[in-house]
Every structure is written in C-alpha cells, then in structure tokens.
mmCIF file of C-alpha atoms in Angstrom:
data_model
loop_
_atom_site.group_PDB
_atom_site.id
_atom_site.type_symbol
_atom_site.label_atom_id
_atom_site.label_comp_id
_atom_site.label_asym_id
_atom_site.label_seq_id
_atom_site.Cartn_x
_atom_site.Cartn_y
_atom_site.Cartn_z
ATOM 1 C CA UNK A 253 -176.076 0.706 -267.016
ATOM 2 C CA UNK A 254 -178.363 2.752 -264.375
ATOM 3 C CA UNK A 255 -181.149 0.860 -266.574
ATOM 4 C CA UNK A 256 -179.589 -2.490 -265.942
ATOM 5 C CA UNK A 257 -179.063 -1.611 -262.322
ATOM 6 C CA UNK A 258 -182.543 -0.486 -261.783
ATOM 7 C CA UNK A 259 -183.794 -3.855 -263.259
ATOM 8 C CA UNK A 260 -181.390 -6.116 -261.172
ATOM 9 C CA UNK A 261 -182.437 -3.838 -257.998
ATOM 10 C CA UNK A 262 -186.429 -4.912 -258.735
ATOM 11 C CA UNK A 263 -185.702 -8.312 -259.565
ATOM 12 C CA UNK A 264 -184.265 -8.477 -256.447
ATOM 13 C CA UNK A 265 -187.058 -7.359 -254.397
ATOM 14 C CA UNK A 266 -189.880 -8.923 -256.288
ATOM 15 C CA UNK A 267 -187.587 -12.338 -255.655
ATOM 16 C CA UNK A 268 -187.241 -11.675 -252.270
ATOM 17 C CA UNK A 269 -190.626 -10.639 -251.353
ATOM 18 C CA UNK A 270 -192.906 -13.143 -252.716
ATOM 19 C CA UNK A 271 -190.539 -16.130 -252.970
ATOM 20 C CA UNK A 272 -192.272 -18.867 -250.429
ATOM 21 C CA UNK A 273 -192.711 -22.317 -250.296
ATOM 22 C CA UNK A 274 -196.289 -23.768 -251.707
ATOM 23 C CA UNK A 275 -197.377 -27.169 -251.524
ATOM 24 C CA UNK A 276 -197.437 -29.041 -254.351
ATOM 25 C CA UNK A 277 -201.048 -29.475 -254.461
ATOM 26 C CA UNK A 278 -202.125 -25.915 -254.231
ATOM 27 C CA UNK A 279 -202.148 -23.209 -256.600
ATOM 28 C CA UNK A 280 -199.185 -20.691 -256.396
ATOM 29 C CA UNK A 281 -199.825 -16.995 -255.689
ATOM 30 C CA UNK A 282 -197.758 -14.088 -254.837
ATOM 31 C CA UNK A 283 -199.314 -13.196 -251.607
ATOM 32 C CA UNK A 284 -201.257 -15.639 -249.542
ATOM 33 C CA UNK A 285 -203.557 -14.731 -246.437
ATOM 34 C CA UNK A 286 -202.212 -17.793 -244.286
ATOM 35 C CA UNK A 287 -198.410 -16.633 -245.041
ATOM 36 C CA UNK A 288 -199.128 -12.773 -244.094
ATOM 37 C CA UNK A 289 -198.807 -11.787 -240.745
ATOM 38 C CA UNK A 290 -198.997 -8.443 -239.110
ATOM 39 C CA UNK A 291 -195.502 -7.309 -237.321
ATOM 40 C CA UNK A 292 -195.662 -3.703 -237.001
ATOM 41 C CA UNK A 293 -196.122 -0.264 -238.065
ATOM 42 C CA UNK A 294 -193.834 2.643 -238.946
ATOM 43 C CA UNK A 295 -193.583 6.420 -239.752
ATOM 44 C CA UNK A 296 -190.333 7.768 -241.167
ATOM 45 C CA UNK A 297 -189.551 11.360 -242.189
ATOM 46 C CA UNK A 298 -186.867 11.632 -244.473
ATOM 47 C CA UNK A 299 -184.014 13.653 -246.676
ATOM 48 C CA UNK A 300 -182.856 13.250 -249.826
ATOM 49 C CA UNK A 301 -179.808 15.111 -251.496
ATOM 50 C CA UNK A 302 -180.452 15.087 -255.339
ATOM 51 C CA UNK A 303 -179.856 16.281 -258.509
ATOM 52 C CA UNK A 304 -182.278 18.773 -260.386
ATOM 53 C CA UNK A 305 -182.308 20.173 -263.634
ATOM 54 C CA UNK A 306 -179.493 17.569 -264.602
ATOM 55 C CA UNK A 307 -177.181 19.181 -262.287
ATOM 56 C CA UNK A 308 -176.486 22.216 -264.361
ATOM 57 C CA UNK A 309 -175.752 25.827 -262.800
ATOM 58 C CA UNK A 310 -174.820 26.504 -259.477
ATOM 59 C CA UNK A 311 -178.295 25.258 -258.096
ATOM 60 C CA UNK A 312 -178.167 22.136 -259.400
ATOM 61 C CA UNK A 313 -178.118 20.233 -256.320
ATOM 62 C CA UNK A 314 -181.071 20.337 -254.039
ATOM 63 C CA UNK A 315 -183.110 18.491 -251.102
ATOM 64 C CA UNK A 316 -186.383 16.992 -251.062
ATOM 65 C CA UNK A 317 -188.236 16.671 -247.348
ATOM 66 C CA UNK A 318 -190.629 14.539 -246.845
ATOM 67 C CA UNK A 319 -191.429 10.902 -245.552
ATOM 68 C CA UNK A 320 -193.756 7.821 -245.217
ATOM 69 C CA UNK A 321 -195.868 5.426 -243.009
ATOM 70 C CA UNK A 322 -196.420 1.624 -243.682
ATOM 71 C CA UNK A 323 -197.604 -1.342 -242.405
ATOM 72 C CA UNK A 324 -194.974 -4.418 -241.627
ATOM 73 C CA UNK A 325 -195.548 -8.311 -242.441
ATOM 74 C CA UNK A 326 -193.533 -11.367 -241.609
ATOM 75 C CA UNK A 327 -191.178 -8.900 -240.177
ATOM 76 C CA UNK A 328 -189.888 -8.261 -243.551
ATOM 77 C CA UNK A 329 -192.018 -7.229 -245.906
ATOM 78 C CA UNK A 330 -193.762 -3.445 -245.701
ATOM 79 C CA UNK A 331 -196.457 -1.818 -247.792
ATOM 80 C CA UNK A 332 -197.230 2.393 -247.241
ATOM 81 C CA UNK A 333 -197.422 5.324 -248.561
ATOM 82 C CA UNK A 334 -194.564 7.928 -248.841
ATOM 83 C CA UNK A 335 -194.394 11.169 -250.590
ATOM 84 C CA UNK A 336 -191.316 14.227 -251.345
ATOM 85 C CA UNK A 337 -191.285 17.957 -252.236
ATOM 86 C CA UNK A 338 -188.599 20.139 -253.685
ATOM 87 C CA UNK A 339 -187.181 22.340 -250.775
ATOM 88 C CA UNK A 340 -184.722 24.059 -252.734
ATOM 89 C CA UNK A 341 -184.573 27.091 -255.391
ATOM 90 C CA UNK A 342 -183.549 25.896 -258.420
ATOM 91 C CA UNK A 343 -183.575 28.462 -261.522
ATOM 92 C CA UNK A 344 -183.973 27.752 -265.322
ATOM 93 C CA UNK A 345 -183.046 30.771 -267.852
ATOM 94 C CA UNK A 346 -186.253 31.337 -269.708
ATOM 95 C CA UNK A 347 -184.564 35.191 -271.014
ATOM 96 C CA UNK A 348 -184.218 33.532 -274.368
ATOM 97 C CA UNK A 349 -187.889 32.466 -274.606
ATOM 98 C CA UNK A 350 -189.726 35.593 -276.270
ATOM 99 C CA UNK A 351 -193.299 34.766 -274.656
ATOM 100 C CA UNK A 352 -191.664 34.794 -271.243
ATOM 101 C CA UNK A 353 -188.228 36.557 -271.274
ATOM 102 C CA UNK A 354 -187.608 35.731 -267.633
ATOM 103 C CA UNK A 355 -186.210 33.371 -265.478
ATOM 104 C CA UNK A 356 -188.439 30.631 -263.549
ATOM 105 C CA UNK A 357 -188.131 28.751 -260.271
ATOM 106 C CA UNK A 358 -188.517 24.942 -260.566
ATOM 107 C CA UNK A 359 -191.444 23.615 -257.977
ATOM 108 C CA UNK A 360 -191.602 19.755 -257.870
ATOM 109 C CA UNK A 361 -192.870 17.103 -255.688
ATOM 110 C CA UNK A 362 -194.167 13.515 -255.957
ATOM 111 C CA UNK A 363 -195.462 10.583 -253.794
ATOM 112 C CA UNK A 364 -197.188 6.989 -253.978
ATOM 113 C CA UNK A 365 -197.289 3.681 -253.001
ATOM 114 C CA UNK A 366 -193.984 2.338 -251.361
ATOM 115 C CA UNK A 367 -193.257 -1.532 -250.949
ATOM 116 C CA UNK A 368 -190.033 -2.523 -248.721
ATOM 117 C CA UNK A 369 -188.205 -5.917 -248.312
ATOM 118 C CA UNK A 370 -186.077 -6.187 -245.007
ATOM 119 C CA UNK A 371 -182.936 -8.669 -245.278
ATOM 120 C CA UNK A 372 -182.141 -10.092 -241.548
ATOM 121 C CA UNK A 373 -183.983 -7.119 -239.796
ATOM 122 C CA UNK A 374 -183.613 -8.485 -236.694
ATOM 123 C CA UNK A 375 -179.663 -7.977 -236.921
ATOM 124 C CA UNK A 376 -178.219 -4.590 -235.721
ATOM 125 C CA UNK A 377 -176.960 -3.815 -239.051
ATOM 126 C CA UNK A 378 -179.188 -5.157 -242.011
ATOM 127 C CA UNK A 379 -180.371 -3.697 -245.786
ATOM 128 C CA UNK A 380 -183.911 -2.677 -246.991
ATOM 129 C CA UNK A 381 -184.835 -2.436 -250.622
ATOM 130 C CA UNK A 382 -187.570 0.054 -251.236
ATOM 131 C CA UNK A 383 -189.272 0.859 -254.162
ATOM 132 C CA UNK A 384 -191.857 3.829 -254.625
ATOM 133 C CA UNK A 385 -194.570 3.725 -257.681
ATOM 134 C CA UNK A 386 -196.793 6.861 -257.975
ATOM 135 C CA UNK A 387 -197.113 10.272 -259.454
ATOM 136 C CA UNK A 388 -196.455 13.499 -259.229
ATOM 137 C CA UNK A 389 -196.316 17.231 -260.439
ATOM 138 C CA UNK A 390 -193.714 19.755 -261.699
ATOM 139 C CA UNK A 391 -194.314 23.245 -262.577
ATOM 140 C CA UNK A 392 -192.042 26.697 -263.450
ATOM 141 C CA UNK A 393 -193.098 29.868 -261.807
ATOM 142 C CA UNK A 394 -192.128 33.107 -260.501
ATOM 143 C CA UNK A 395 -192.968 35.011 -257.026
ATOM 144 C CA UNK A 396 -194.597 37.779 -257.631
ATOM 145 C CA UNK A 397 -193.095 39.832 -254.740
ATOM 146 C CA UNK A 398 -194.710 42.976 -253.217
ATOM 147 C CA UNK A 399 -193.458 43.797 -250.005
ATOM 148 C CA UNK A 400 -189.760 42.461 -250.224
ATOM 149 C CA UNK A 401 -188.883 43.967 -246.464
ATOM 150 C CA UNK A 402 -191.705 41.944 -245.201
ATOM 151 C CA UNK A 403 -190.995 38.873 -247.208
ATOM 152 C CA UNK A 404 -194.958 39.014 -248.583
ATOM 153 C CA UNK A 405 -196.052 38.042 -252.077
ATOM 154 C CA UNK A 406 -199.479 37.878 -253.958
ATOM 155 C CA UNK A 407 -199.200 35.052 -255.960
ATOM 156 C CA UNK A 408 -197.381 32.733 -258.403
ATOM 157 C CA UNK A 409 -197.082 33.286 -261.796
ATOM 158 C CA UNK A 410 -197.103 29.793 -263.265
ATOM 159 C CA UNK A 411 -195.659 29.675 -266.703
ATOM 160 C CA UNK A 412 -196.414 26.257 -267.157
ATOM 161 C CA UNK A 413 -197.313 22.675 -265.463
ATOM 162 C CA UNK A 414 -197.258 18.726 -265.717
ATOM 163 C CA UNK A 415 -198.164 15.567 -263.994
ATOM 164 C CA UNK A 416 -195.804 12.572 -264.531
ATOM 165 C CA UNK A 417 -195.316 9.273 -263.308
ATOM 166 C CA UNK A 418 -192.407 8.039 -260.934
ATOM 167 C CA UNK A 419 -190.927 4.954 -260.318
ATOM 168 C CA UNK A 420 -188.067 4.840 -257.244
ATOM 169 C CA UNK A 421 -186.332 1.683 -256.794
ATOM 170 C CA UNK A 422 -183.539 2.323 -253.699
ATOM 171 C CA UNK A 423 -181.358 0.134 -251.325
ATOM 172 C CA UNK A 424 -180.620 1.198 -247.688
ATOM 173 C CA UNK A 425 -178.112 0.342 -244.717
ATOM 174 C CA UNK A 426 -180.457 -0.001 -241.885
ATOM 175 C CA UNK A 427 -179.220 0.500 -238.448
ATOM 176 C CA UNK A 428 -181.350 -0.698 -235.105
ATOM 177 C CA UNK A 429 -181.129 2.300 -232.952
ATOM 178 C CA UNK A 430 -183.572 1.111 -230.299
ATOM 179 C CA UNK A 431 -186.576 -1.532 -230.397
ATOM 180 C CA UNK A 432 -188.634 1.300 -231.387
ATOM 181 C CA UNK A 433 -186.255 3.563 -233.793
ATOM 182 C CA UNK A 434 -183.865 2.971 -236.864
ATOM 183 C CA UNK A 435 -181.925 4.760 -239.101
ATOM 184 C CA UNK A 436 -181.761 4.277 -243.222
ATOM 185 C CA UNK A 437 -178.889 5.161 -245.371
ATOM 186 C CA UNK A 438 -178.929 4.676 -248.881
ATOM 187 C CA UNK A 439 -179.754 5.508 -252.344
ATOM 188 C CA UNK A 440 -182.078 5.465 -254.888
ATOM 189 C CA UNK A 441 -182.832 6.094 -258.678
ATOM 190 C CA UNK A 442 -185.696 8.225 -259.613
ATOM 191 C CA UNK A 443 -187.349 7.573 -262.761
ATOM 192 C CA UNK A 444 -189.955 9.991 -264.304
ATOM 193 C CA UNK A 445 -191.800 9.436 -267.355
ATOM 194 C CA UNK A 446 -194.836 11.009 -269.449
ATOM 195 C CA UNK A 447 -193.854 14.834 -268.024
ATOM 196 C CA UNK A 448 -195.028 17.186 -270.892
ATOM 197 C CA UNK A 449 -192.945 20.359 -270.582
ATOM 198 C CA UNK A 450 -192.374 22.941 -273.366
ATOM 199 C CA UNK A 451 -190.140 25.347 -271.684
ATOM 200 C CA UNK A 452 -187.898 22.556 -269.517
ATOM 201 C CA UNK A 453 -186.245 20.775 -272.184
ATOM 202 C CA UNK A 454 -186.253 16.808 -271.610
ATOM 203 C CA UNK A 455 -188.247 17.098 -268.725
ATOM 204 C CA UNK A 456 -188.256 13.540 -267.994
ATOM 205 C CA UNK A 457 -183.965 13.368 -268.040
ATOM 206 C CA UNK A 458 -183.801 16.561 -266.146
ATOM 207 C CA UNK A 459 -185.929 15.314 -263.308
ATOM 208 C CA UNK A 460 -185.111 11.847 -263.294
ATOM 209 C CA UNK A 461 -181.513 10.882 -261.263
ATOM 210 C CA UNK A 462 -179.852 10.062 -258.202
ATOM 211 C CA UNK A 463 -180.589 10.619 -254.839
ATOM 212 C CA UNK A 464 -178.686 9.956 -251.663
ATOM 213 C CA UNK A 465 -181.515 8.958 -248.671
ATOM 214 C CA UNK A 466 -181.460 9.550 -244.878
ATOM 215 C CA UNK A 467 -183.936 8.664 -242.862
ATOM 216 C CA UNK A 468 -185.330 7.969 -238.977
ATOM 217 C CA UNK A 469 -187.959 5.162 -238.594
ATOM 218 C CA UNK A 470 -190.021 5.007 -235.758
ATOM 219 C CA UNK A 471 -192.537 2.646 -234.583
ATOM 220 C CA UNK A 472 -193.116 -1.321 -233.810
ATOM 221 C CA UNK A 473 -191.042 -3.579 -235.882
ATOM 222 C CA UNK A 474 -191.289 -7.140 -234.709
ATOM 223 C CA UNK A 475 -194.037 -8.689 -232.882
ATOM 224 C CA UNK A 476 -192.080 -12.273 -232.846
ATOM 225 C CA UNK A 477 -188.113 -11.901 -233.184
ATOM 226 C CA UNK A 478 -186.002 -10.671 -230.426
ATOM 227 C CA UNK A 479 -184.000 -7.450 -232.218
ATOM 228 C CA UNK A 480 -180.742 -6.539 -232.052
ATOM 229 C CA UNK A 481 -179.846 -3.169 -231.090
ATOM 230 C CA UNK A 482 -176.729 -0.620 -230.801
ATOM 231 C CA UNK A 483 -177.531 -0.591 -227.136
#
C-alpha cells in the first residue's frame, strides 16, 4: 500500500510539473526555455519527526534537522538542494555480537536534489508536492569518553558505515504568512536503498519510513501574481 501511494504521488508530481500545451507542429519536450520563467528564490529550515530503526525500543522515534534552498519558475515549479541529519540518539544492541559485545549509536544523514510543484500558490492556503532524490550515509559508532564531567571525548569508534540511495516524495499544506514567508506542514516517505550494513539487520527497511515535516520558507515567491496572505 505504501509503494502504491508513493507511485501515485510521483505520478501527480510529474504530470502537474511538466504538463503544458505545445503547438501541434513542434516537438513536445518536458521543459522548454520559452515557457520557463524565473519567479523567485527561497531558503527553508526544516524539522522532521520520523521513525528510526523500525520504531523499536524507547528511542525508536526521533528528529532530523536540515533544510533546503531553491529557485522558483512560473510561480509553480522549484528546483533546489536539500539535506538532513539525525539529531536524536538511537541505540542498537550489539551485545550478542561477539566481535563488538556492546551497544552502538546510529549516525544518519542524507541530501540531494529537491523538485517541488506548488498548487494555487497565490492562495493563502495551498498544497505543495516535493520530491527529494539523492544519497546519504549511515554508521554505527560509539563515543569514546575521556572526561564525562567536562563532556569531552577523543573520537568515535566506528563499527561500520555505508552509503545509500534515497528518494523521498511528500505532500505539504502551505500557508502564506507574509509575502516573504511561508509555513509548511506535511508528510513524506523516505525510501532508502543499497545500504549494506552487517550489524544493522535489513538496514534499508530500518532507515525507510514515514516522516512528519514542518518548515518555514523565506524568500521571494512571486514576481507576477498578487499573493494572498493571512494578514
């Protein structure tokens, strides 16, 4: 069911972002220069509440912090970059593994290209459909504490690490607070593939999950339309 929902979101994004009328005597393409007009830029800090390590244990839920920036075209379509990193502590029990016989923490982050389509962006309330495509890294490690009173440590003892590929489609309800600031609240699904971790069973599934997202967008959003706001 999750895969079907994700495919539907991707299909809607592609159809909405690239559907346009072309003269019958011209070759049809996804993007044409004469129809692509610059209309704004933005930067957006973002907080993601998500499930890590399949939600098992008391620390199965956590937060990722990050953000993105982008360029807006035609007041609807944006292209940019985004990145996120895990900020909460998540423990994996490796005491049954004779090679380690200890607990380990999960380090996790990812980023990449972000495409987003905005529906009725000139309205005070509207929807956006973002898709992130990129890569990231995951590691299992332990802090080597030297002085617990002063919170100093020497280094990390990394047990293993791996790179991975990620696709994260989502949908947001967006509110125009002012002409230069917007608030987003929505959900996305993070799909991780090609991670290879010996000590983290089914690592692709452990790192793939639903996220609830909140962000603020700051920037120039429309050069051609009158934007309605809550004020």
